[in-house]
CSV table of C-alpha atoms in Angstrom, one decimal:
chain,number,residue,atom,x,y,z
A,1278,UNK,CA,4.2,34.9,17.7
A,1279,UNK,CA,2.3,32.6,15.7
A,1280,UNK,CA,4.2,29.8,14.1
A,1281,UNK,CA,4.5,29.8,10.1
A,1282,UNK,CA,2.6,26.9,8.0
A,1283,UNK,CA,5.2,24.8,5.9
A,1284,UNK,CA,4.0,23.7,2.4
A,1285,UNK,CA,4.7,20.3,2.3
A,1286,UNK,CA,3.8,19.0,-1.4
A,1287,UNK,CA,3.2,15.5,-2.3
A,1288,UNK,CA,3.6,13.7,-5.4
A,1289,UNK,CA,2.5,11.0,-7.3
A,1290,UNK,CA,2.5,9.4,-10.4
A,1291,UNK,CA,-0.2,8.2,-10.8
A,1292,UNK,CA,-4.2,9.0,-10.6
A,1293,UNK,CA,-5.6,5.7,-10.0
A,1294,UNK,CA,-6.1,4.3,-6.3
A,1295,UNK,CA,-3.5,1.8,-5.0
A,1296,UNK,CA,-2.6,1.1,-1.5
A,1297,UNK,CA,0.3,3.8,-1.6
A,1298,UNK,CA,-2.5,6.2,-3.2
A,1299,UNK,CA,-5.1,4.7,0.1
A,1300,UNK,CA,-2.2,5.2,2.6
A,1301,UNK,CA,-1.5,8.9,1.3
A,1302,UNK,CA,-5.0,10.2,1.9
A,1303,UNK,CA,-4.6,8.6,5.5
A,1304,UNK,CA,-0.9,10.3,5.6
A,1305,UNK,CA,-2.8,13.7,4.7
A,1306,UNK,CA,-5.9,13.5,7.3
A,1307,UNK,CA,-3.0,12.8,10.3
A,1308,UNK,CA,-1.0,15.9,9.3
A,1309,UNK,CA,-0.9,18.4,11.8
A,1310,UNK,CA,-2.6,21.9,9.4
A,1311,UNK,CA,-1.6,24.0,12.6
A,1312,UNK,CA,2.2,23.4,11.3
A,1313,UNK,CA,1.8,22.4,8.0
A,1314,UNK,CA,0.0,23.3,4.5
A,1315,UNK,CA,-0.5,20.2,2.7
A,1316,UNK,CA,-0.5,20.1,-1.5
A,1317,UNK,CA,-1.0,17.3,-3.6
A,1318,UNK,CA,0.7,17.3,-7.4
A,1319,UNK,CA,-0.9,14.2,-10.0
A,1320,UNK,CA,-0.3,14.4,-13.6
A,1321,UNK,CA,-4.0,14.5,-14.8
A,1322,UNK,CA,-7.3,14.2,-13.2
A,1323,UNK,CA,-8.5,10.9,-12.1
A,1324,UNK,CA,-9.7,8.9,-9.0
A,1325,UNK,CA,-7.2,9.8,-6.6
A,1326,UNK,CA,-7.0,13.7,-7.3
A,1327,UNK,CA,-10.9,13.3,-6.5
A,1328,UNK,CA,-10.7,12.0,-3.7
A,1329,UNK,CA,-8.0,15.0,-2.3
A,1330,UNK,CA,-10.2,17.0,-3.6
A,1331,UNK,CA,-12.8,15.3,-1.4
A,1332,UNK,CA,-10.7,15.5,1.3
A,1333,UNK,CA,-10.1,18.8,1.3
A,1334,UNK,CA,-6.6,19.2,0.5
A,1335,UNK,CA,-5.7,21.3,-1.9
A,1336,UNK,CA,-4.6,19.2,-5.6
A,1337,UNK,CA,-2.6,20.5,-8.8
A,1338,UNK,CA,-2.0,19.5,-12.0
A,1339,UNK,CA,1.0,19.7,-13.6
A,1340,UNK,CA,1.1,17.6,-16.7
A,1341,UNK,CA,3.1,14.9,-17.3
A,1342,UNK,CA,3.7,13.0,-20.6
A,1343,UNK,CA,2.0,9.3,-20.8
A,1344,UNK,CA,5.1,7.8,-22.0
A,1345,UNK,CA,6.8,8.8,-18.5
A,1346,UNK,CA,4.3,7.7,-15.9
A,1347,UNK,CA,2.8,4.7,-18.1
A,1348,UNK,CA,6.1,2.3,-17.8
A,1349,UNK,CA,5.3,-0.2,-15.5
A,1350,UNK,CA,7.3,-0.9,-12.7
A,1351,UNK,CA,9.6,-3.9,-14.3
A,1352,UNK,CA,10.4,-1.4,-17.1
A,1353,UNK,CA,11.9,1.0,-14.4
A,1354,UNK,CA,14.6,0.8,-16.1
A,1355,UNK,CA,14.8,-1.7,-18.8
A,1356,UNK,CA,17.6,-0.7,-20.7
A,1357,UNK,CA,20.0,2.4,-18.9
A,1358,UNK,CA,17.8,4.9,-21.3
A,1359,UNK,CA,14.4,3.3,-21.8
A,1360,UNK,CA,12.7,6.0,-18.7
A,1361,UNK,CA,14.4,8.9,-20.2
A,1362,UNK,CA,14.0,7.9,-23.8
A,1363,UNK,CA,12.7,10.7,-24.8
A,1364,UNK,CA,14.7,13.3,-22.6
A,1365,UNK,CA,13.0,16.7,-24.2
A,1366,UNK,CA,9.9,15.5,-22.6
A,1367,UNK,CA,11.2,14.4,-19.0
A,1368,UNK,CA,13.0,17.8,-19.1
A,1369,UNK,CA,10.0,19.5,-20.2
A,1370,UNK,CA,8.3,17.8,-17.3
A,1371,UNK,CA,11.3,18.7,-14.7
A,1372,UNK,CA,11.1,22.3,-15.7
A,1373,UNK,CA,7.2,22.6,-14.9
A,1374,UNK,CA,7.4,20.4,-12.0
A,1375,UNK,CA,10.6,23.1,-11.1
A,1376,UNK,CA,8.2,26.0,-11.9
A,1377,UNK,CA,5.9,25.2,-10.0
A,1378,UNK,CA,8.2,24.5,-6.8
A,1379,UNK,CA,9.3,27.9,-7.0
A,1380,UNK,CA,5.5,29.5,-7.7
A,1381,UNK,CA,3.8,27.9,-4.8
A,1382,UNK,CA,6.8,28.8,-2.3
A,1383,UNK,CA,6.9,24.9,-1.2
A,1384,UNK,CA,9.1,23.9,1.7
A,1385,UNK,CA,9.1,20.3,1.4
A,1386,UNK,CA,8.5,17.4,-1.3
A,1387,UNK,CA,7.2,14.2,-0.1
A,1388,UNK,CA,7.5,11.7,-3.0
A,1389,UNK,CA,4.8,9.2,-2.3
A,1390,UNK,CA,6.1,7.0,-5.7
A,1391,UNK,CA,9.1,5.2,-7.1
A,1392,UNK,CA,8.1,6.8,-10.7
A,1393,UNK,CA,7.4,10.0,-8.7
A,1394,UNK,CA,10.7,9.8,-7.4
A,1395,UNK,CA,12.6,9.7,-11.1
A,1396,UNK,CA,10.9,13.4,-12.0
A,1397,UNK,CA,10.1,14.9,-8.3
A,1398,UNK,CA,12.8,13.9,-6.7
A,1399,UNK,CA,15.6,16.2,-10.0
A,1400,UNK,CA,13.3,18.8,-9.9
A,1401,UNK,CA,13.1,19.0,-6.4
A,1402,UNK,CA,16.9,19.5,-6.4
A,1403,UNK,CA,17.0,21.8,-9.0
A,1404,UNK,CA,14.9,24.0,-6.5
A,1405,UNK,CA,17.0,23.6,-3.7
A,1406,UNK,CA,14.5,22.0,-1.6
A,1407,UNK,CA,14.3,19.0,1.1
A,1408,UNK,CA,13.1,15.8,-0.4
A,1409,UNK,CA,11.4,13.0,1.3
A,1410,UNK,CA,11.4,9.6,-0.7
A,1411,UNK,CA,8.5,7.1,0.4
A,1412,UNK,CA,9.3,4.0,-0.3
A,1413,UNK,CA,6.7,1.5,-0.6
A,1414,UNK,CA,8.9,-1.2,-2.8
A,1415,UNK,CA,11.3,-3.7,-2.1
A,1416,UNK,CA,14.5,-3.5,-3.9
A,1417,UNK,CA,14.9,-7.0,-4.7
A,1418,UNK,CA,15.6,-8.7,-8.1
A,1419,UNK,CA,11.7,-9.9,-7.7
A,1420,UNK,CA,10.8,-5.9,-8.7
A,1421,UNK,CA,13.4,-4.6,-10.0
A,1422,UNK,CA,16.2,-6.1,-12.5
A,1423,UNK,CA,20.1,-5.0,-11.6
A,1424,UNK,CA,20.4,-2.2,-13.2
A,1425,UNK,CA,17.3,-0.6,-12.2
A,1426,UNK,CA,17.8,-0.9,-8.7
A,1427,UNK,CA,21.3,0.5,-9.0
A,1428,UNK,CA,19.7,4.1,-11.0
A,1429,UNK,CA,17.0,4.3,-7.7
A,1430,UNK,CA,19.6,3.7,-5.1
A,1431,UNK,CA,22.5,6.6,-6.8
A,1432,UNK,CA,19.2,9.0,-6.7
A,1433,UNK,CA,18.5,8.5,-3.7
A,1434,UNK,CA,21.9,9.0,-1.9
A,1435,UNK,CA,22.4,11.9,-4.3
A,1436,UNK,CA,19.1,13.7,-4.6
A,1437,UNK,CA,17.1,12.8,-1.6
A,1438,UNK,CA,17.6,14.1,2.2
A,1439,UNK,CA,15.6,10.9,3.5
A,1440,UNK,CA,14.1,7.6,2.8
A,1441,UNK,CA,11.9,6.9,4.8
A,1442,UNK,CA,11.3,2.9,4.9
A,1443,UNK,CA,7.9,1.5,4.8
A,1444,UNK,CA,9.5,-1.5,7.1
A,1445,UNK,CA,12.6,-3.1,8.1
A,1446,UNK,CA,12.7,-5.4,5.1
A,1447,UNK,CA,12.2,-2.3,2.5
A,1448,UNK,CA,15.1,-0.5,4.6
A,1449,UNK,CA,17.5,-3.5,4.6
A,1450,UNK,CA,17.1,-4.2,0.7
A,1451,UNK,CA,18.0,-0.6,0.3
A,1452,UNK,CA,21.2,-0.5,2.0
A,1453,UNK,CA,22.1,-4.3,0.9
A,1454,UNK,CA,21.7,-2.4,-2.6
A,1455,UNK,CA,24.3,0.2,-2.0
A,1456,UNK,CA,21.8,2.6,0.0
A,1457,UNK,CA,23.2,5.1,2.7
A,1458,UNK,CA,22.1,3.9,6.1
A,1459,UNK,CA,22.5,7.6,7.2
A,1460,UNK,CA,19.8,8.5,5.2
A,1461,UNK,CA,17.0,5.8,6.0
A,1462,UNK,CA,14.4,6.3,8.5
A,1463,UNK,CA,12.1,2.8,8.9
A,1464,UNK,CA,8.4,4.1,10.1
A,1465,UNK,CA,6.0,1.8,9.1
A,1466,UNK,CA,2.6,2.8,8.0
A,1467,UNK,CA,-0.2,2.9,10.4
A,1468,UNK,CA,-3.9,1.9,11.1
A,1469,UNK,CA,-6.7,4.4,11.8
A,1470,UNK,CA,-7.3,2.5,15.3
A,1471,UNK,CA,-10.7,3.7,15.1
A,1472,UNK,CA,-11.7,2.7,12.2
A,1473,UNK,CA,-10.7,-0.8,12.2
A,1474,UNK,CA,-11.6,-1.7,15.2
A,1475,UNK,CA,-13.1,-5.2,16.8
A,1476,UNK,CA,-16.5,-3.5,18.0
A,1477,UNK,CA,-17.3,-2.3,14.7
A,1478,UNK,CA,-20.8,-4.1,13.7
A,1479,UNK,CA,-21.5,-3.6,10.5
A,1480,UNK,CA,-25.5,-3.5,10.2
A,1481,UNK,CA,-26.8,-5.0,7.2
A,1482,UNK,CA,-23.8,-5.2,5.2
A,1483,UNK,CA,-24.1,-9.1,4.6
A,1484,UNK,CA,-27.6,-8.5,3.9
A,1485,UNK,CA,-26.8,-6.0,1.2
A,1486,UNK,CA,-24.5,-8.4,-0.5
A,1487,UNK,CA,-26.8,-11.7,-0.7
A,1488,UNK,CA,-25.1,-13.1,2.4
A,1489,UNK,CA,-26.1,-15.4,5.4
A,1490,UNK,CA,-26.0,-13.6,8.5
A,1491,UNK,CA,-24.6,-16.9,10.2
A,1492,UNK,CA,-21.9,-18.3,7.5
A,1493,UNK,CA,-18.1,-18.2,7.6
A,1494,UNK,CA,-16.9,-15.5,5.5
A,1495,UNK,CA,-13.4,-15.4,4.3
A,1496,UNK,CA,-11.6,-12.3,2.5
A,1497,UNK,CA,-8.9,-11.3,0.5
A,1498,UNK,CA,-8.2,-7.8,0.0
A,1499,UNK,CA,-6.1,-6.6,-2.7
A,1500,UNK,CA,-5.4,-4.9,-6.0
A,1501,UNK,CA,-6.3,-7.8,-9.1
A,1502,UNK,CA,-2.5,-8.2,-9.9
A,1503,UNK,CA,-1.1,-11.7,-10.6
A,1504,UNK,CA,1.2,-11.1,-7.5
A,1505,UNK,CA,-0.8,-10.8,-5.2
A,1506,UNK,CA,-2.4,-14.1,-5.0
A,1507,UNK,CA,-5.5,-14.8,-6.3
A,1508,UNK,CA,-4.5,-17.5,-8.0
A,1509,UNK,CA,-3.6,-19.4,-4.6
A,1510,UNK,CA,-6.7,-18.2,-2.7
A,1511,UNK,CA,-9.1,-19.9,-5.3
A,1512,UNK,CA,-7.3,-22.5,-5.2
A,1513,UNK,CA,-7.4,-22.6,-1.3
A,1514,UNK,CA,-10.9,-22.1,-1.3
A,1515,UNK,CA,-12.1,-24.6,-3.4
A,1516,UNK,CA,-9.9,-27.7,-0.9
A,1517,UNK,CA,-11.6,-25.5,2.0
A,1518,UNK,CA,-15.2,-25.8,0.7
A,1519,UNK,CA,-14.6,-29.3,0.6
A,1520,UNK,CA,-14.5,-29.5,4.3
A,1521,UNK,CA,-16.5,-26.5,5.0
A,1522,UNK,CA,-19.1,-26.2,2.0
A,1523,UNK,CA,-20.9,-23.5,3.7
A,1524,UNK,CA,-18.0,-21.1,3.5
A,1525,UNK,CA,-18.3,-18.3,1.4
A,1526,UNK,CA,-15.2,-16.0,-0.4
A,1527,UNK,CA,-15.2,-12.1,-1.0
A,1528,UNK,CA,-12.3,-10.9,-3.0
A,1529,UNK,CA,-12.1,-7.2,-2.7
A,1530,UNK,CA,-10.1,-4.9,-5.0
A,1531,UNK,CA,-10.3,-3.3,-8.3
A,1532,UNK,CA,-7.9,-4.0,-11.5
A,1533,UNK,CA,-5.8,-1.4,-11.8
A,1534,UNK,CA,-2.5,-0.9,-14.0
A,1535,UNK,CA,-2.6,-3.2,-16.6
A,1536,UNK,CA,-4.4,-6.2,-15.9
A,1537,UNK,CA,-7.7,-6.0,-17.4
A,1538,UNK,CA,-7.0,-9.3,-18.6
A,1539,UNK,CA,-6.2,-10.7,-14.9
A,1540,UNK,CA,-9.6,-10.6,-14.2
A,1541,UNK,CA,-11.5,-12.3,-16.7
A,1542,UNK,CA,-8.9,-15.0,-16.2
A,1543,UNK,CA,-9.8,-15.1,-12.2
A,1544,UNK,CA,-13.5,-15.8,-13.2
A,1545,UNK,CA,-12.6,-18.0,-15.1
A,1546,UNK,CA,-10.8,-20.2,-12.5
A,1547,UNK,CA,-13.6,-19.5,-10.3
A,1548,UNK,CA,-16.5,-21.0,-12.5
A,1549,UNK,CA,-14.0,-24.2,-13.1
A,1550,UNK,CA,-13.6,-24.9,-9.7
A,1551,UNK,CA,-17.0,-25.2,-9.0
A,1552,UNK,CA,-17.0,-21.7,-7.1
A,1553,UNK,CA,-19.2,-19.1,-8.6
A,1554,UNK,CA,-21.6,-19.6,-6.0
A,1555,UNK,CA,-19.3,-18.9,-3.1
A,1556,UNK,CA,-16.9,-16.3,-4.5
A,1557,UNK,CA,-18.0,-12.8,-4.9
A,1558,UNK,CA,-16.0,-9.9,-6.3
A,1559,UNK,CA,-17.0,-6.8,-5.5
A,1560,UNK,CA,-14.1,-4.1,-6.8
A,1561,UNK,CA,-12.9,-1.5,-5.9
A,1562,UNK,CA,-14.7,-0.6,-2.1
A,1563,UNK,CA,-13.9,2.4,0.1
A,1564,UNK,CA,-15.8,0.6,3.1
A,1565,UNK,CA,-12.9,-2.1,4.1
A,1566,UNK,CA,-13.0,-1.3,7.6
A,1567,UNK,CA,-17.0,-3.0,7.6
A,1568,UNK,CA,-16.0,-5.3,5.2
A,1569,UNK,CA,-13.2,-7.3,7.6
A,1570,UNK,CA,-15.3,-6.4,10.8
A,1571,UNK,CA,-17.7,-8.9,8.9
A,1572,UNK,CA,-15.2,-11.2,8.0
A,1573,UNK,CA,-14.1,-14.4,10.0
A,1574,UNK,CA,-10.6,-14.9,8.3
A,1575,UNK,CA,-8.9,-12.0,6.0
A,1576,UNK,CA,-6.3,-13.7,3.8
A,1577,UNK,CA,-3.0,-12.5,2.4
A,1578,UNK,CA,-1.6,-14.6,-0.9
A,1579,UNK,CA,1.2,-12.6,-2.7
A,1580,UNK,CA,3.2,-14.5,-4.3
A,1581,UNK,CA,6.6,-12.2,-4.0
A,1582,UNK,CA,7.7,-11.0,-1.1
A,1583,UNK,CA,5.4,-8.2,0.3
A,1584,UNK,CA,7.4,-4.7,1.0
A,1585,UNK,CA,5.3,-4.7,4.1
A,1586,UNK,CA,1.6,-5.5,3.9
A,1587,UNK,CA,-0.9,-3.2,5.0
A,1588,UNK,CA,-4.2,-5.7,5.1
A,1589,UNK,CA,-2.9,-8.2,7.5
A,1590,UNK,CA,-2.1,-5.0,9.9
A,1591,UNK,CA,-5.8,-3.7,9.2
A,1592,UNK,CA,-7.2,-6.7,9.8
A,1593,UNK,CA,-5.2,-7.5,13.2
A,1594,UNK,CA,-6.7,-4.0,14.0
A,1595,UNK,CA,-10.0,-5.3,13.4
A,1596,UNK,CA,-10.0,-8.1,15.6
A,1597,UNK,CA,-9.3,-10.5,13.0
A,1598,UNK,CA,-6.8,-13.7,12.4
A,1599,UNK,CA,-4.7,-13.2,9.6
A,1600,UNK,CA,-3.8,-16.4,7.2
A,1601,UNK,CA,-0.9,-14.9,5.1
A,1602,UNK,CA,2.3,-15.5,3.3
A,1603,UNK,CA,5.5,-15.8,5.4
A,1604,UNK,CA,8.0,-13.7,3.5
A,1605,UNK,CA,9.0,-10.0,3.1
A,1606,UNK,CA,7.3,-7.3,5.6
A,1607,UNK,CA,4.5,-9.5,6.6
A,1608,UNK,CA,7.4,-11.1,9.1
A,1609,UNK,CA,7.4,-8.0,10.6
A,1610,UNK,CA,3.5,-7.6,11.1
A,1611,UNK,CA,2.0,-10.8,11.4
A,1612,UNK,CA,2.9,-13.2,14.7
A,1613,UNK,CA,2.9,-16.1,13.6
A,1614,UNK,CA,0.5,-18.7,15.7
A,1615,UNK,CA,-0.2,-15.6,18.2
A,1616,UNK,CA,-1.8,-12.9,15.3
A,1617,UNK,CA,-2.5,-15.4,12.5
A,1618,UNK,CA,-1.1,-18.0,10.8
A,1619,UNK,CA,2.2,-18.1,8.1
A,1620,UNK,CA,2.3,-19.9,5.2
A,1621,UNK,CA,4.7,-20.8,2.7
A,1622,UNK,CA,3.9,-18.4,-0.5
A,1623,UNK,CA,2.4,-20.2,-4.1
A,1624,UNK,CA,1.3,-22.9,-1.1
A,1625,UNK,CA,-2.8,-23.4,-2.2
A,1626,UNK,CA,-2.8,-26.6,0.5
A,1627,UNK,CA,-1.0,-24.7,3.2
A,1628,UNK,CA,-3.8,-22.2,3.0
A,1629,UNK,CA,-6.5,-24.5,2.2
A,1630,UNK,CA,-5.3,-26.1,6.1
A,1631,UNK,CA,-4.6,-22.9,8.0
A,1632,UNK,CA,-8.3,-21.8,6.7
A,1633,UNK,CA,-10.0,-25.3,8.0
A,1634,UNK,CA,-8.2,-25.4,11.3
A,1635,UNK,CA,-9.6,-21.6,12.5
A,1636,UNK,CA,-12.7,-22.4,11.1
A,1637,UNK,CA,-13.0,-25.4,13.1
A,1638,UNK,CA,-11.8,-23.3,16.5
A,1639,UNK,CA,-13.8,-20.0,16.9
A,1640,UNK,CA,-12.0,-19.7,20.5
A,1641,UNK,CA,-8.7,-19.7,18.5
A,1642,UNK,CA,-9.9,-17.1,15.5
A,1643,UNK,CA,-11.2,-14.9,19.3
A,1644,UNK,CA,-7.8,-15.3,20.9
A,1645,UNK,CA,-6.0,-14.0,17.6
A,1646,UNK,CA,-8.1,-11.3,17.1
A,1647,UNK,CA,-7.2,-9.7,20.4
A,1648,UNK,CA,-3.7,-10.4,20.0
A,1649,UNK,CA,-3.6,-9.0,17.0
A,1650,UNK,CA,-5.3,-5.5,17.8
A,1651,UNK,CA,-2.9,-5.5,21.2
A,1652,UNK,CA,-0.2,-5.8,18.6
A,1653,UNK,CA,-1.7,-3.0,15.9
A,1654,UNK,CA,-1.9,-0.6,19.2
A,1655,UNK,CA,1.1,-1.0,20.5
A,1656,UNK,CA,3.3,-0.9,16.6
A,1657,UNK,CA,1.7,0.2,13.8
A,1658,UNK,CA,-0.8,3.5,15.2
A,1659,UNK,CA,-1.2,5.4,12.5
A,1660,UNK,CA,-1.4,8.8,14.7
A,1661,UNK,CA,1.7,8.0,16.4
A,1662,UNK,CA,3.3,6.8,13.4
A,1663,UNK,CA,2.4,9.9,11.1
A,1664,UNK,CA,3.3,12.4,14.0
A,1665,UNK,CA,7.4,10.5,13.6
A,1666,UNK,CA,7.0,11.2,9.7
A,1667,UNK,CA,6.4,15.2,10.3
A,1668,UNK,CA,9.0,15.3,12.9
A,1669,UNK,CA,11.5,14.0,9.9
A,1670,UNK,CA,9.6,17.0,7.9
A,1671,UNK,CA,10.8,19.4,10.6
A,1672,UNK,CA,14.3,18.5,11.4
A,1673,UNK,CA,14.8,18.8,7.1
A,1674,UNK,CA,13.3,22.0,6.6
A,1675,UNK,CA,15.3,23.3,9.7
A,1676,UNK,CA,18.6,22.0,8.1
A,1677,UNK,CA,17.8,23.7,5.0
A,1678,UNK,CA,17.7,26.9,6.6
């Protein structure tokens, strides 16, 4: 007898591309279609339901008010009421999100974000389905003030069958908040070992961008928002020119959110440090695997604790060293001296001196990179690691028989 299809839905917040947003097109091209029927819900069209469409998977809209999904994350919650102050419209948005639960016949609901999780995660109860809460943050008073972290944490234990933890660090700020052990699973994201791989040669890329086959190129890949970094790899880079001045910078990622004005302000910085020659921004790119294959050094600079940093693991993946911030999930990714090297965070000099001493040793930027792709194999694959997420699908849809 042939085995049925579950519907596993995702949802999301938002319809701009983020990491989570990057990571849930990976999630969707690992799923196993023989067991399972994958749907994606957004509120409105936009970049990422394009590129599900792309993808193949089918997407929906169900409409959410902007006053819901525009709050940015430090206003999750404010004040006790400020998410739900206008509770006709979250209940409006419940009852179609409920509506269309029930139409569609869904089995499961992944929530792929923490705003996600405010309006999924009800109406997922309401129609007496499993629920599946990603979680991609950190529940630390660096995110999230008191009172927000205590509404996420009594959701979760009372609406959601699992969390499933990013890494040990998201998992651990969870329960230290109040969060039920019994309920967390930690499966960290994986890397598309074929994609970013060492023996990747990107033909013509520098070419393309104005580049010297022959300099050192070193990257930052990230999202223009004021935690990640930037700030500090500028910095960095301008004491590093002075030592190497043939060294050029790429920082890769597109602004997103809102920080429009982030940007202009990083240009800035770059023209007064004598840089615009040697940094080049080149938004938002969907080929990252070529761009760290052509890389020397890929640099992570957040100045918070990352919930678990998914560019030092693609980079290690590519054969790359890693100069990144010691704190949050990086700890658990990064080997320090082995994989790359591990800063102190807001620490320009620190990076500026990691930087100089693997340019200066190309046997010791070798020796990391095949460290760190032994270590991407062996941890963070993302076929092995998406296979443990669909078992958790499984044993919660059998339970809700």
């Amino acid at each position: 007898m042939k085995k049925r299809r579950y519907k596993i839905v995702f949802i999301d917040h938002t319809t701009k591309m983020g990491g989570g947003q990057v990571y849930l097109l990976r999630q969707l091209s690992q799923l196993d279609k023989d067991r399972f029927k994958p749907l994606v819900v957004c509120p409105s069209d936009g970049a990422l339901p394009d590129h599900v469409r792309r993808s193949g998977v089918d997407l929906h809209i169900v409409p959410i008010h902007q006053s819901i999904i525009n709050l940015r994350k430090e206003d999750l919650i404010g004040s006790p009421i400020s998410f739900l102050a206008n509770p006709f419209r979250l209940a409006a948005a419940i009852w179609r999100l409920v509506s269309w639960l029930k139409r569609h016949k869904i089995d499961l609901v992944h929530l792929n974000s923490m705003k996600a999780g405010f309006y999924g995660g009800l109406a997922a109860r309401y129609a007496g389905l499993p629920v599946v809460w990603d979680f991609k943050d950190l529940l630390s008073e660096d995110f999230f003030p008191s009172i927000n972290r205590r509404l996420i944490v009594g959701m979760a234990n009372r609406w959601v069958d699992c969390v499933v933890a990013n890494s040990n660090a998201i998992a651990e700020a969870f329960i230290a908040q109040g969060g039920r052990k019994d309920k967390v699973r930690v499966i960290h994201n994986g890397i598309d070992l074929s994609q970013f791989h060492p023996d990747n040669k990107p033909s013509g890329l520098r070419a393309s961008l104005g580049l010297d086959p022959e300099i050192h190129l070193v990257s930052i890949f990230s999202r223009l928002d004021r935690w990640k970094g930037h700030v500090y790899f500028l910095q960095a880079a301008a004491q590093t020119r002075e030592v190497y001045p043939d060294v050029h910078f790429l920082i890769v990622g597109a602004t997103t959110f809102d920080n429009d004005g982030y940007a202009d302000e990083l240009h800035t910085l770059t023209r007064d440090l004598g840089l615009a020659d040697r940094v080049h921004y080149l938004g938002f790119r969907e080929d990252i695997a070529d761009l760290m294959a052509m890389s020397d050094i890929v640099v992570h600079a957040s100045t918070l604790p990352e919930p678990l940093g998914l560019t030092p693991m693609e980079a290690q993946a590519a054969g790359r060293p890693v100069v990144a911030v010691k704190a949050g999930g990086v700890l658990e990714t990064v080997e320090d001296g082995l994989t790359g090297v591990l800063v102190p965070p807001k620490n320009a000099a620190a990076m500026a001196k990691a930087l100089s001493d693997l340019l200066r040793s190309p046997d010791k930027r070798r020796q990391m990179g095949i460290a760190g792709r032994i270590r991407t194999e062996q941890l963070f694959d993302l076929q092995t690691n998406a296979r443990r997420v669909q078992d958790v699908y499984l044993e919660l849809i059998e339970a809700h028989r």
